[in-house]
Each structure stands twice: as C-alpha cells, then as structure tokens.
Amino acid sequence: MRDTFNREIKYLRISLTELCNLRCRYCMPENGICKKSHDEMMTYEEIIQAVKIASRLGVSKIRLTGGEPLVKSGIVSLVSKIKEIDGIDEVCITTNGTLLTKYARELKNAGLDRLNISLDTLNPEKFRYITRVGKLNDTLKGIDVALNEGFKKVKINTVLIGGFNDDEIVDLANLTMTKPLDVRFIELMPMYDSGDFGKEAFISSDIVIDKINEYYKNKMNADDMIFPVEADNGSVAKKYKIKGALGNVGLISAVSNSFCSKCNRIRLTADGKLKPCLHSNQEILIKGLNEKEMEMKFKEAILLKPEKHDVLSYESRSHADRNMNQIGG
Ligand code: SAM
Ligand code: SF4
C-alpha cells in the first residue's frame, strides 16, 4: 500500500518486548523499565494476525526487535510461523547478540534470513560502560556463531558516539576485512533517555570515511582504499567497501541527513501500537482488535505517515515520547 506521499510501505518492524538483558545508556534507563502487565502486550496470535494483514497490504519484510527480542520466550516458533505467511519474503532480527550462542542455530532452522547485531566497541571495559551490565565476549561469540550458521547476511550496528567510540572507527570498520559481515555506523539519535550524552556525542557519520581514509593514507600511502558501492535495495544505509574487504561499511545518517523521502516502513510496539513514524508521538492502538478492525487501523496508520519528521539535534530531541527499547530502533 502507498502512503499519501506515494511511498510504498513494504517493511514492518515489530518490537516484541520492552525488556532487555542490557541497559545501553542511549537506549534505556539504568533501572530498566516499569514492567507493563501481560494483558497490555501483544499476544503471539495478535502478532501473527498483524503480519498477515500487513502482508495483504504489501509488506514483504519483517524485522523482529525490542528491547531484546531473544529474551522473549517462544521467539523461535514465532519466526517459523511468520516465515510461513504468504507474501513474507524476509524475516530478520536485530539483537544485542548475547543470546545467539543459544539460539542462532534454532533461528536459522526456523527460517530466519538475516541478523543485525549491535556492537559499539571492541574494548571490554567500554562495552561494560556503554551497556552498563554487558560482557563484550558474549556479543563477540554471538557474532561468530551467527557467521558459522551461514545467515544470508550478518550486519553489525554501531551507534557512533563522539568521545566514546570515534577512536575505534577504523578497528570496527576493519572487521569487514577479516569477516564476511557489514559494519554500519548509526548516528546517535537524541531520544527521551539519551540524556547521558552531551552535544559532543552527536557527530555526523561523514567522519567515518575521513577516519578510514586518513588511516590507510598514513599506513600505506593509499588514497582510495574506501569507495562507494551500490546500496542494498530499500536500504537507508549508504554503502562503502574497503579494498579487499569481505563485507561492507555502511553509514546510517538518521540525524544529519534524514531519509524520510525513502521511508518504506511502519512500526508495531510490544504494547500493540502502530507507529507511522519513529520520531513522532502518533500511535494507533491495534491490540485487542479483530481482523477487520485491525486492517482498518493498519490502513489508517499508513495514511498517517508524515512526509518527514522534524530536524533532530542535541537541542531538538525526538518527539517519540518513548525510549528506543520501547520502539525497536
Ligand atoms: N536489543 C537489540 C539490539 O540492541 O540490537 C534490538 C533493539 S535496539 C533498540 C535496536 C537498535 O537501536 C540497536 O542497534 C541500537 O544500537 C539502536 N539504538 C538504540 N538507541 C539508539 C539511539 N538513541 N540512537 C541510535 N540508535 C539507537
Ligand atoms: Fe537493550 Fe538493544 Fe537497547 Fe541495548 S540497544 S539496551 S541491547 S534494547
């Protein structure tokens, strides 16, 4: 289905839970969240119904996210049920990777196509700092297990934070030289609870290419080691490759260069609200509705998609009125 600005909506991101086993400083509060009652959250039956409706309206790609989707019990059977729905070509998960040693194989067998794994640093102390509780090794092991299982694509999501990991850009990008994965740098978005970060943390992803160029210039006097390549179909990431690399480097410039005109997605929160736009507070409740009512709400949400969101900056925060763990990224 097309929205009022003629964008074809093909991608549904479903947040399965607001809960997480980590506490990333840009995403959720230190003490976690007030657990909502079970009755407020979407049931698996409702999620399946929502995907069937979305697919009838033209959605072909589903991403399961959270919170941490792998802490949700029944995740493997949910993936296989979604995979069976007519019209759904791709089912993907975004995860912090810590539980992949347990689930990667089962998820692959259930038909999961792609995995995005979040990793902001290669330094164990910094990992502990940014996640407040996590162990770097758990995520690194998760990445290796995912690669060994042979998923179509494994992508690393790195939130770029000035003064925290801008000194690791080259090390993170160079993971693409030794492993067949893409590393994507995402600009830090000023959400409700990213208050730990000052103005200097919000930096443009353009710095990534400059740092990689500078590194290879100094190391081997090479000028053109990183070059643009064609972006994936429907992807919002600008794609680059370092010469000789097995994977790609991506830039997701959600703050410095919003991609609203290309936005083909709609979001569903764990508490059953459709969000036409990540950065708007507009929400349409679908929990508890029968199929016909839910379909009408889906159409309404697609037609409510705004042309673009307001400019984001340190001074001008997202209007989402939720933290990222309550939206799904
Ligand atoms: N727990 C999973 C994970 O970390 O991958 C899935 C949920 S998480 C909310 C989805 C993505 O949003 C992650 O890649 C995370 O780094 C990103 N994210 C969270 N807060 C963000 C923020 N303020 N700005 C940019 N990206 C953010
Ligand atoms: Fe959890 Fe993902 Fe948010 Fe980190 S980014 S706190 S892993 S939901």
PDB file of C-alpha atoms in Angstrom, residues 110-210:
ATOM      1  CA  ALA A 110      13.228 -21.787  11.764  1.00  0.00           C
ATOM      2  CA  GLY A 111      13.910 -19.840   8.555  1.00  0.00           C
ATOM      3  CA  LEU A 112      15.364 -16.568   9.868  1.00  0.00           C
ATOM      4  CA  ASP A 113      17.022 -14.805   6.930  1.00  0.00           C
ATOM      5  CA  ARG A 114      19.146 -12.057   8.404  1.00  0.00           C
ATOM      6  CA  LEU A 115      20.665 -10.905  11.660  1.00  0.00           C
ATOM      7  CA  ASN A 116      21.743  -7.427  12.720  1.00  0.00           C
ATOM      8  CA  ILE A 117      23.911  -7.472  15.819  1.00  0.00           C
ATOM      9  CA  SER A 118      24.629  -4.349  17.855  1.00  0.00           C
ATOM     10  CA  LEU A 119      28.237  -3.718  18.877  1.00  0.00           C
ATOM     11  CA  ASP A 120      29.537  -0.266  19.811  1.00  0.00           C
ATOM     12  CA  THR A 121      33.097  -1.028  20.926  1.00  0.00           C
ATOM     13  CA  LEU A 122      35.783  -3.717  20.863  1.00  0.00           C
ATOM     14  CA  ASN A 123      37.051  -2.769  24.305  1.00  0.00           C
ATOM     15  CA  PRO A 124      35.644  -4.887  27.190  1.00  0.00           C
ATOM     16  CA  GLU A 125      35.629  -2.017  29.728  1.00  0.00           C
ATOM     17  CA  LYS A 126      33.971   0.363  27.298  1.00  0.00           C
ATOM     18  CA  PHE A 127      31.439  -2.338  26.436  1.00  0.00           C
ATOM     19  CA  ARG A 128      30.614  -2.737  30.106  1.00  0.00           C
ATOM     20  CA  TYR A 129      30.338   1.064  30.437  1.00  0.00           C
ATOM     21  CA  ILE A 130      28.013   1.639  27.481  1.00  0.00           C
ATOM     22  CA  THR A 131      25.769  -1.363  28.183  1.00  0.00           C
ATOM     23  CA  ARG A 132      26.063  -0.828  31.972  1.00  0.00           C
ATOM     24  CA  VAL A 133      25.990  -4.617  32.566  1.00  0.00           C
ATOM     25  CA  GLY A 134      27.176  -6.496  29.461  1.00  0.00           C
ATOM     26  CA  LYS A 135      30.233  -8.618  28.631  1.00  0.00           C
ATOM     27  CA  LEU A 136      31.896  -7.943  25.279  1.00  0.00           C
ATOM     28  CA  ASN A 137      32.770 -11.604  24.846  1.00  0.00           C
ATOM     29  CA  ASP A 138      29.111 -12.643  24.850  1.00  0.00           C
ATOM     30  CA  THR A 139      28.396 -10.438  21.843  1.00  0.00           C
ATOM     31  CA  LEU A 140      31.638 -11.373  20.036  1.00  0.00           C
ATOM     32  CA  LYS A 141      30.855 -15.064  20.468  1.00  0.00           C
ATOM     33  CA  GLY A 142      27.313 -14.405  19.222  1.00  0.00           C
ATOM     34  CA  ILE A 143      28.694 -12.790  16.053  1.00  0.00           C
ATOM     35  CA  ASP A 144      30.955 -15.762  15.332  1.00  0.00           C
ATOM     36  CA  VAL A 145      28.175 -18.275  15.942  1.00  0.00           C
ATOM     37  CA  ALA A 146      25.885 -16.320  13.589  1.00  0.00           C
ATOM     38  CA  LEU A 147      28.567 -16.313  10.873  1.00  0.00           C
ATOM     39  CA  ASN A 148      29.119 -20.039  11.289  1.00  0.00           C
ATOM     40  CA  GLU A 149      25.409 -20.735  10.866  1.00  0.00           C
ATOM     41  CA  GLY A 150      25.570 -19.179   7.377  1.00  0.00           C
ATOM     42  CA  PHE A 151      22.871 -16.482   7.569  1.00  0.00           C
ATOM     43  CA  LYS A 152      22.311 -14.614   4.276  1.00  0.00           C
ATOM     44  CA  LYS A 153      23.773 -11.519   5.814  1.00  0.00           C
ATOM     45  CA  VAL A 154      25.131 -10.583   9.229  1.00  0.00           C
ATOM     46  CA  LYS A 155      25.332  -6.864   9.878  1.00  0.00           C
ATOM     47  CA  ILE A 156      26.897  -5.101  12.827  1.00  0.00           C
ATOM     48  CA  ASN A 157      25.123  -1.958  14.059  1.00  0.00           C
ATOM     49  CA  THR A 158      27.428   0.520  15.759  1.00  0.00           C
ATOM     50  CA  VAL A 159      25.983   3.652  17.312  1.00  0.00           C
ATOM     51  CA  LEU A 160      28.558   6.348  16.629  1.00  0.00           C
ATOM     52  CA  ILE A 161      29.187   8.367  19.787  1.00  0.00           C
ATOM     53  CA  GLY A 162      31.619  11.281  19.816  1.00  0.00           C
ATOM     54  CA  GLY A 163      34.137  10.965  22.654  1.00  0.00           C
ATOM     55  CA  PHE A 164      33.232   7.317  23.181  1.00  0.00           C
ATOM     56  CA  ASN A 165      33.922   5.227  20.084  1.00  0.00           C
ATOM     57  CA  ASP A 166      35.037   7.646  17.358  1.00  0.00           C
ATOM     58  CA  ASP A 167      38.599   6.464  18.149  1.00  0.00           C
ATOM     59  CA  GLU A 168      37.561   2.893  17.223  1.00  0.00           C
ATOM     60  CA  ILE A 169      36.013   3.619  13.824  1.00  0.00           C
ATOM     61  CA  VAL A 170      38.907   2.067  11.887  1.00  0.00           C
ATOM     62  CA  ASP A 171      39.112  -1.020  14.132  1.00  0.00           C
ATOM     63  CA  LEU A 172      35.379  -1.617  13.813  1.00  0.00           C
ATOM     64  CA  ALA A 173      35.359  -0.983  10.044  1.00  0.00           C
ATOM     65  CA  ASN A 174      38.344  -3.315   9.645  1.00  0.00           C
ATOM     66  CA  LEU A 175      36.212  -6.196  10.938  1.00  0.00           C
ATOM     67  CA  THR A 176      34.955  -6.265   7.329  1.00  0.00           C
ATOM     68  CA  MET A 177      38.491  -7.198   6.197  1.00  0.00           C
ATOM     69  CA  THR A 178      38.564 -10.446   8.138  1.00  0.00           C
ATOM     70  CA  LYS A 179      34.907 -11.452   8.459  1.00  0.00           C
ATOM     71  CA  PRO A 180      32.097 -11.595   5.870  1.00  0.00           C
ATOM     72  CA  LEU A 181      29.941  -9.028   7.618  1.00  0.00           C
ATOM     73  CA  ASP A 182      28.819  -5.443   7.092  1.00  0.00           C
ATOM     74  CA  VAL A 183      29.566  -2.834   9.756  1.00  0.00           C
ATOM     75  CA  ARG A 184      27.093   0.042   9.830  1.00  0.00           C
ATOM     76  CA  PHE A 185      27.668   3.237  11.760  1.00  0.00           C
ATOM     77  CA  ILE A 186      24.418   4.774  13.025  1.00  0.00           C
ATOM     78  CA  GLU A 187      24.270   8.364  14.179  1.00  0.00           C
ATOM     79  CA  LEU A 188      23.220   8.701  17.803  1.00  0.00           C
ATOM     80  CA  MET A 189      19.600   9.822  17.931  1.00  0.00           C
ATOM     81  CA  PRO A 190      18.508  12.202  20.696  1.00  0.00           C
ATOM     82  CA  MET A 191      15.747  10.156  22.287  1.00  0.00           C
ATOM     83  CA  TYR A 192      13.904  10.627  25.544  1.00  0.00           C
ATOM     84  CA  ASP A 193      16.534   8.919  27.673  1.00  0.00           C
ATOM     85  CA  SER A 194      19.806   9.570  25.859  1.00  0.00           C
ATOM     86  CA  GLY A 195      20.477  12.228  28.447  1.00  0.00           C
ATOM     87  CA  ASP A 196      23.850  10.766  29.475  1.00  0.00           C
ATOM     88  CA  PHE A 197      25.273  12.336  26.337  1.00  0.00           C
ATOM     89  CA  GLY A 198      26.379  15.924  25.765  1.00  0.00           C
ATOM     90  CA  LYS A 199      26.436  17.816  22.498  1.00  0.00           C
ATOM     91  CA  GLU A 200      29.858  16.395  21.542  1.00  0.00           C
ATOM     92  CA  ALA A 201      28.414  12.860  21.409  1.00  0.00           C
ATOM     93  CA  PHE A 202      26.161  13.684  18.436  1.00  0.00           C
ATOM     94  CA  ILE A 203      28.546  13.510  15.482  1.00  0.00           C
ATOM     95  CA  SER A 204      27.964  13.099  11.750  1.00  0.00           C
ATOM     96  CA  SER A 205      28.699   9.738  10.168  1.00  0.00           C
ATOM     97  CA  ASP A 206      30.768  11.551   7.495  1.00  0.00           C
ATOM     98  CA  ILE A 207      33.642  11.264   9.956  1.00  0.00           C
ATOM     99  CA  VAL A 208      33.771   7.500   9.298  1.00  0.00           C
ATOM    100  CA  ILE A 209      35.026   7.823   5.735  1.00  0.00           C
ATOM    101  CA  ASP A 210      37.514  10.565   6.713  1.00  0.00           C
TER     102      ASP A 210
END
